[in-house]
């Protein structure tokens, strides 16, 4: 990773002449197709970040030889901003996104983004576009920070120039219904020693083929298993997974092929707060299959920024579909989702200081 020269960074802002806000139907928001008025950009060249700016959201132009298009030095984050009834806007655990972004940057031989560029860019952008944070129940402002290589060069090596950008989009839920997932034992998302833990574009590209096959079979997503033997459960590509079996909540332990999800670790913390036994460990496919056959999987759900807490309705394995109980009041998943929702809206105490006020 190139050395980053730190110097005082200030942000220049150019506002839109006319907001697109009146055109947005906040009652019918899709996921990821409506973009707020402004975006944040910073450029990296000569070993330093400079030219921090907020500009109207617009297309960007680049050379056909731009290195990202060919060799995928591209990383991103996802977080959300919430509007409370008093009009205040809050972010959930942005510091964790900042740290994870730099872990991804390191793995992909990209420069670290300085804290002030990430956090100040984020806060100023959302402050400026705070009118875009939905107030409707279940809708939020999804925030997408990302960084990509910007060299006009097709030699294979880490680039010398990068762009860091943030845009935001008002969104409703990623999954509009409980999900059907299938345990994937043929294709591989991430391998030991690979980049699975980094939030890098290629991981998502690698997941598409198997996900499409699963979708053709009537599932929403696959449950990825380890790349070496396909014997251990990893994650679901859009979210980390939790199972409650015989009263204990379990989730796959982290390693170099599982994303260190921020919702995942929040759920683990909430389980501890609730006195719910929770284990982070290797989970074999055989163990899950046995528990499914014996009807001992009391709950299964996915956890992610976009997915929030998404109930798993069905798990497919070796041609058999196992239906699971719904996420209703009294289940752990329901309580965790409600608690996260209340903490975000200021209706439950934020005992772990997860929320950061924007405006
Ligand atoms: C997120 O949850 O923020 C993600 O990056 C997952 C993506 C599939 C939307």
Coordinates of C-alpha atoms and ligand atoms in Angstrom, one line a residue:
X1 CA 0.0 0.0 0.0
X2 CA 1.4 3.4 -0.9
X3 CA 2.3 5.8 1.8
X4 CA -0.4 8.4 2.4
X5 CA 0.7 12.0 3.1
X6 CA -1.6 13.6 5.6
X7 CA -2.4 17.2 5.4
X8 CA -5.3 19.4 6.4
X9 CA -8.1 18.7 4.0
X10 CA -11.0 21.0 3.4
X11 CA -14.1 20.4 1.4
X12 CA -15.4 22.7 -1.3
X13 CA -19.1 22.6 -2.0
X14 CA -21.0 23.3 -5.2
X15 CA -24.7 23.0 -4.7
X16 CA -27.4 22.0 -7.2
X17 CA -29.3 24.9 -8.8
X18 CA -32.6 23.0 -8.5
X19 CA -33.2 20.0 -6.2
X20 CA -34.7 16.8 -7.6
X21 CA -36.3 16.1 -4.3
X22 CA -39.9 17.1 -5.3
X23 CA -39.8 14.4 -8.0
X24 CA -39.2 11.6 -5.6
X25 CA -42.1 9.2 -4.6
X26 CA -41.0 8.4 -1.0
X27 CA -44.0 6.0 -0.6
X28 CA -42.7 3.8 -3.4
X29 CA -38.9 3.7 -3.1
X30 CA -37.0 1.0 -4.9
X31 CA -33.6 -0.1 -3.5
X32 CA -30.6 1.7 -5.1
X33 CA -32.2 3.5 -8.1
X34 CA -33.0 7.0 -6.7
X35 CA -29.9 9.2 -6.0
X36 CA -29.8 12.3 -3.8
X37 CA -28.8 15.7 -5.2
X38 CA -25.1 15.7 -4.3
X39 CA -22.1 13.4 -4.2
X40 CA -18.7 13.7 -2.5
X41 CA -15.4 13.2 -4.4
X42 CA -11.7 13.1 -3.3
X43 CA -8.7 12.5 -5.6
X44 CA -5.6 10.6 -4.8
X45 CA -2.4 11.3 -6.7
X46 CA 1.2 12.0 -5.9
X47 CA 0.7 9.9 -2.7
X48 CA -1.8 12.3 -1.3
X49 CA -5.6 12.9 -1.1
X50 CA -6.7 16.3 -2.3
X51 CA -9.5 18.3 -4.0
X52 CA -12.2 17.2 -1.6
X53 CA -15.5 18.4 -3.0
X54 CA -19.2 18.0 -2.9
X55 CA -20.8 18.5 -6.3
X56 CA -24.2 17.8 -7.9
X57 CA -24.8 14.1 -8.4
X58 CA -23.9 13.4 -12.0
X59 CA -22.2 11.0 -14.4
X60 CA -18.4 10.9 -14.3
X61 CA -16.1 10.4 -17.3
X62 CA -13.0 8.3 -17.5
X63 CA -10.7 6.6 -20.0
X64 CA -11.6 3.2 -21.5
X65 CA -8.2 2.1 -20.1
X66 CA -9.1 3.1 -16.5
X67 CA -7.5 0.3 -14.4
X68 CA -10.6 -0.4 -12.3
X69 CA -12.5 -1.5 -15.4
X70 CA -9.9 -4.1 -16.2
X71 CA -8.4 -5.3 -12.8
X72 CA -11.2 -4.4 -10.3
X73 CA -9.2 -2.4 -7.7
X74 CA -12.5 -1.3 -6.3
X75 CA -13.9 -1.3 -2.8
X76 CA -17.0 0.0 -1.1
X77 CA -19.0 0.4 2.1
X78 CA -22.7 0.6 2.9
X79 CA -24.3 2.4 5.9
X80 CA -27.5 4.1 6.6
X81 CA -28.8 7.4 7.9
X82 CA -32.0 7.6 9.9
X83 CA -34.5 10.4 10.5
X84 CA -36.0 10.8 14.0
X85 CA -39.3 12.3 14.8
X86 CA -37.6 15.6 15.9
X87 CA -36.1 15.9 12.4
X88 CA -32.6 15.0 13.6
X89 CA -30.5 12.7 11.3
X90 CA -28.3 10.0 12.7
X91 CA -25.8 7.5 11.2
X92 CA -25.3 3.9 12.6
X93 CA -21.7 3.0 13.4
X94 CA -20.0 5.0 10.7
X95 CA -16.6 4.7 12.4
X96 CA -16.9 0.9 11.8
X97 CA -17.4 1.5 8.1
X98 CA -14.4 3.8 8.0
X99 CA -12.2 1.2 9.6
X100 CA -13.5 -1.7 7.4
X101 CA -12.9 0.4 4.3
X102 CA -9.3 0.8 5.2
X103 CA -9.0 -2.9 5.9
X104 CA -10.4 -3.5 2.4
X105 CA -8.0 -0.9 0.9
X106 CA -5.0 -2.5 2.5
X107 CA -6.0 -5.9 1.0
X108 CA -6.5 -4.5 -2.4
X109 CA -3.2 -2.5 -2.4
X110 CA -5.1 0.8 -2.3
X111 CA -4.2 3.9 -0.3
X112 CA -5.9 4.4 3.1
X113 CA -8.6 7.1 3.2
X114 CA -7.9 9.6 5.9
X115 CA -10.4 9.7 8.7
X116 CA -11.3 13.4 8.1
X117 CA -11.9 12.8 4.4
X118 CA -14.2 9.8 5.1
X119 CA -16.0 11.2 8.1
X120 CA -16.2 14.9 7.2
X121 CA -17.2 14.0 3.6
X122 CA -19.9 11.7 4.9
X123 CA -21.2 14.2 7.5
X124 CA -21.2 17.2 5.2
X125 CA -22.8 15.3 2.4
X126 CA -25.6 14.0 4.5
X127 CA -26.1 17.4 6.2
X128 CA -26.5 19.0 2.8
X129 CA -28.9 16.3 1.5
X130 CA -30.7 15.8 4.9
X131 CA -34.1 16.4 3.1
X132 CA -33.5 13.1 1.3
X133 CA -33.5 11.0 4.5
X134 CA -36.9 9.3 4.4
X135 CA -39.2 9.7 7.4
X136 CA -41.4 6.8 6.5
X137 CA -41.3 3.6 8.5
X138 CA -38.9 1.1 7.0
X139 CA -37.2 3.6 4.7
X140 CA -33.8 5.1 5.2
X141 CA -31.0 6.9 3.4
X142 CA -28.5 4.3 2.1
X143 CA -25.0 5.7 2.0
X144 CA -22.4 4.3 -0.4
X145 CA -18.8 5.3 0.1
X146 CA -16.5 3.7 -2.5
X147 CA -12.9 3.9 -3.9
X148 CA -11.6 2.8 -7.2
X149 CA -8.3 2.9 -9.2
X150 CA -8.3 5.7 -11.7
X151 CA -5.1 5.1 -13.7
X152 CA -5.3 5.4 -17.5
X153 CA -3.0 2.3 -17.8
X154 CA -3.6 -1.4 -18.5
X155 CA -0.4 -2.8 -17.0
X156 CA -1.1 -5.1 -14.1
X157 CA 0.0 -3.4 -10.9
X158 CA -1.6 -1.3 -8.1
X159 CA -2.7 2.0 -9.6
X160 CA -1.0 5.3 -8.7
X161 CA -4.3 7.3 -8.7
X162 CA -7.7 6.7 -7.1
X163 CA -11.0 8.4 -6.5
X164 CA -12.9 8.1 -3.3
X165 CA -16.6 9.0 -3.6
X166 CA -19.8 8.9 -1.6
X167 CA -23.4 9.1 -2.9
X168 CA -26.6 8.4 -1.1
X169 CA -30.0 7.0 -2.1
X170 CA -33.3 6.9 -0.2
X171 CA -34.3 3.3 0.0
X172 CA -36.9 0.8 1.3
X173 CA -36.0 -2.7 2.3
X174 CA -33.6 -4.7 0.1
X175 CA -35.7 -7.9 0.5
X176 CA -39.4 -7.2 0.5
X177 CA -40.3 -10.6 1.8
X178 CA -38.8 -13.4 3.9
X179 CA -36.0 -15.0 1.9
X180 CA -35.6 -18.5 0.4
X181 CA -31.9 -19.6 0.3
X182 CA -30.1 -22.7 -0.9
X183 CA -26.9 -24.1 0.5
X184 CA -24.3 -23.9 -2.3
X185 CA -21.9 -26.7 -2.5
X186 CA -20.6 -26.5 -6.1
X187 CA -19.6 -22.9 -6.7
X188 CA -17.2 -20.8 -4.6
X189 CA -17.4 -17.1 -3.6
X190 CA -14.2 -16.8 -1.6
X191 CA -11.2 -19.0 -0.9
X192 CA -8.7 -19.3 2.0
X193 CA -6.1 -16.6 1.4
X194 CA -8.3 -14.7 -1.0
X195 CA -10.2 -11.5 -0.7
X196 CA -13.5 -12.7 0.7
X197 CA -13.3 -10.5 3.9
X198 CA -12.7 -7.4 1.9
X199 CA -15.7 -5.4 0.6
X200 CA -14.4 -5.5 -2.9
X201 CA -16.3 -5.5 -6.2
X202 CA -14.9 -8.8 -7.4
X203 CA -16.5 -10.7 -4.5
X204 CA -19.9 -9.6 -5.7
X205 CA -19.2 -10.4 -9.3
X206 CA -18.0 -13.9 -8.2
X207 CA -21.3 -14.4 -6.4
X208 CA -23.6 -13.7 -9.4
X209 CA -23.5 -16.9 -11.4
X210 CA -24.5 -19.2 -8.5
X211 CA -27.0 -16.6 -7.3
X212 CA -28.6 -16.5 -10.7
X213 CA -28.8 -20.3 -10.8
X214 CA -30.4 -20.3 -7.4
X215 CA -32.9 -17.6 -8.5
X216 CA -33.8 -19.7 -11.5
X217 CA -34.7 -22.5 -9.0
X218 CA -36.9 -20.1 -7.0
X219 CA -34.5 -19.0 -4.3
X220 CA -33.4 -15.4 -3.5
X221 CA -29.8 -16.2 -2.7
X222 CA -27.4 -18.9 -1.9
X223 CA -25.7 -19.8 1.4
X224 CA -22.0 -19.9 0.6
X225 CA -19.9 -22.6 2.0
X226 CA -16.1 -22.8 2.3
X227 CA -14.2 -22.9 -0.9
X228 CA -11.9 -25.9 0.0
X229 CA -14.5 -28.6 0.9
X230 CA -17.9 -26.9 0.8
X231 CA -18.4 -28.4 4.3
X232 CA -18.8 -25.2 6.3
X233 CA -21.4 -22.4 6.2
X234 CA -20.0 -19.0 5.5
X235 CA -22.4 -16.1 4.5
X236 CA -25.0 -15.3 2.0
X237 CA -23.3 -12.7 -0.2
X238 CA -25.7 -9.9 0.7
X239 CA -25.8 -10.6 4.4
X240 CA -24.2 -12.7 7.2
X241 CA -26.3 -15.5 8.6
X242 CA -27.6 -16.5 12.0
X243 CA -29.3 -19.7 13.1
X244 CA -31.0 -20.4 16.4
X245 CA -30.7 -24.1 17.2
X246 CA -31.7 -25.7 20.5
X247 CA -31.9 -22.3 22.1
X248 CA -28.4 -21.1 21.0
X249 CA -27.8 -18.4 18.4
X250 CA -24.9 -19.3 16.1
X251 CA -23.1 -17.5 13.3
X252 CA -20.1 -18.4 11.2
X253 CA -16.8 -17.2 12.7
X254 CA -14.9 -14.6 10.7
X255 CA -11.9 -15.6 8.6
X256 CA -10.5 -14.4 5.3
X257 CA -13.5 -15.5 3.4
X258 CA -16.3 -14.0 5.5
X259 CA -17.3 -10.3 5.6
X260 CA -17.0 -8.7 9.1
X261 CA -20.5 -7.4 9.0
X262 CA -21.4 -4.4 11.1
X263 CA -25.0 -5.6 11.5
X264 CA -23.6 -9.0 12.3
X265 CA -21.5 -7.7 15.2
X266 CA -24.4 -5.5 16.4
X267 CA -26.6 -8.6 16.6
X268 CA -24.0 -10.5 18.5
X269 CA -23.8 -7.7 21.0
X270 CA -27.6 -7.5 21.3
X271 CA -27.7 -11.2 22.0
X272 CA -25.2 -10.8 24.8
X273 CA -27.2 -7.8 26.1
X274 CA -30.4 -9.9 26.1
X275 CA -28.7 -12.9 27.8
X276 CA -29.3 -14.9 24.7
X277 CA -26.5 -17.6 24.3
X278 CA -24.5 -16.8 21.2
X279 CA -21.6 -18.6 19.5
X280 CA -19.3 -17.5 16.7
X281 CA -17.8 -20.7 15.4
X282 CA -17.4 -23.0 12.4
X283 CA -20.9 -24.4 11.4
X284 CA -20.8 -27.5 9.3
X285 CA -23.4 -28.0 6.6
X286 CA -23.9 -31.5 8.1
X287 CA -24.9 -29.9 11.5
X288 CA -27.4 -27.5 9.8
X289 CA -28.8 -30.3 7.6
X290 CA -29.3 -32.6 10.7
X291 CA -31.0 -29.8 12.7
X292 CA -33.2 -29.0 9.7
X293 CA -34.3 -32.6 9.3
X294 CA -35.0 -32.9 13.0
X295 CA -36.9 -29.6 13.1
X296 CA -34.4 -28.0 15.6
X297 CA -33.7 -24.8 13.6
X298 CA -35.9 -22.5 15.6
X299 CA -34.9 -19.4 13.6
X300 CA -32.7 -18.4 10.7
X301 CA -32.1 -14.9 9.5
X302 CA -29.7 -12.7 7.6
X303 CA -28.1 -9.6 8.9
X304 CA -26.7 -6.8 6.8
X305 CA -26.9 -3.0 6.2
X306 CA -29.1 -3.3 3.2
X307 CA -30.9 -6.5 4.3
X308 CA -31.2 -5.3 8.0
X309 CA -32.6 -8.4 9.7
X310 CA -34.1 -10.6 7.0
X311 CA -36.1 -13.6 8.0
X312 CA -35.1 -16.8 6.2
X313 CA -38.3 -18.6 5.2
X314 CA -36.8 -21.7 3.5
X315 CA -33.4 -23.4 3.3
X316 CA -32.8 -25.7 0.4
X317 CA -30.3 -28.5 0.7
X318 CA -29.7 -31.4 -1.6
X319 CA -33.0 -31.0 -3.4
X320 CA -35.1 -30.7 -0.3
X321 CA -36.7 -27.4 1.0
X322 CA -36.9 -27.0 4.7
X323 CA -39.4 -24.4 5.9
X324 CA -38.7 -22.4 9.0
X325 CA -40.9 -20.7 11.5
X326 CA -41.7 -17.0 10.7
X327 CA -40.0 -14.0 12.4
X328 CA -42.8 -13.1 14.8
X329 CA -43.0 -11.4 18.2
X330 CA -41.2 -13.5 20.8
X331 CA -38.4 -14.7 18.4
X332 CA -34.9 -13.4 18.9
X333 CA -34.7 -12.0 15.3
X334 CA -37.9 -10.0 15.9
X335 CA -36.6 -8.6 19.2
X336 CA -33.1 -7.8 17.7
X337 CA -34.7 -6.1 14.6
X338 CA -37.0 -4.0 16.8
X339 CA -34.2 -3.1 19.2
X340 CA -32.0 -2.0 16.4
X341 CA -34.9 0.0 14.9
X342 CA -35.6 1.7 18.2
X343 CA -31.9 2.5 18.9
X344 CA -31.7 4.1 15.5
X345 CA -34.8 6.2 16.0
X346 CA -33.8 7.2 19.5
X347 CA -36.6 5.2 21.1
X348 CA -34.3 2.8 23.0
X349 CA -31.1 3.7 24.9
X350 CA -28.0 3.6 22.7
X351 CA -25.9 1.9 25.4
X352 CA -23.0 1.1 23.0
X353 CA -22.8 4.6 21.5
X354 CA -23.5 3.3 18.0
X355 CA -25.4 6.4 16.8
X356 CA -23.6 9.5 15.4
X357 CA -25.7 12.7 15.0
X358 CA -25.3 14.4 11.6
X359 CA -27.3 17.6 11.8
Ligands
LIG1 C1 -24.8 -3.6 2.3 O1 -25.6 -4.3 3.0 O2 -24.6 -2.4 2.5 C2 -24.2 -4.2 1.2 O3 -23.2 -3.7 0.8 C3 -24.7 -5.4 0.5 C4 -25.1 -5.1 -0.9 C5 -25.6 -6.4 -1.5 C6 -26.2 -4.1 -1.0

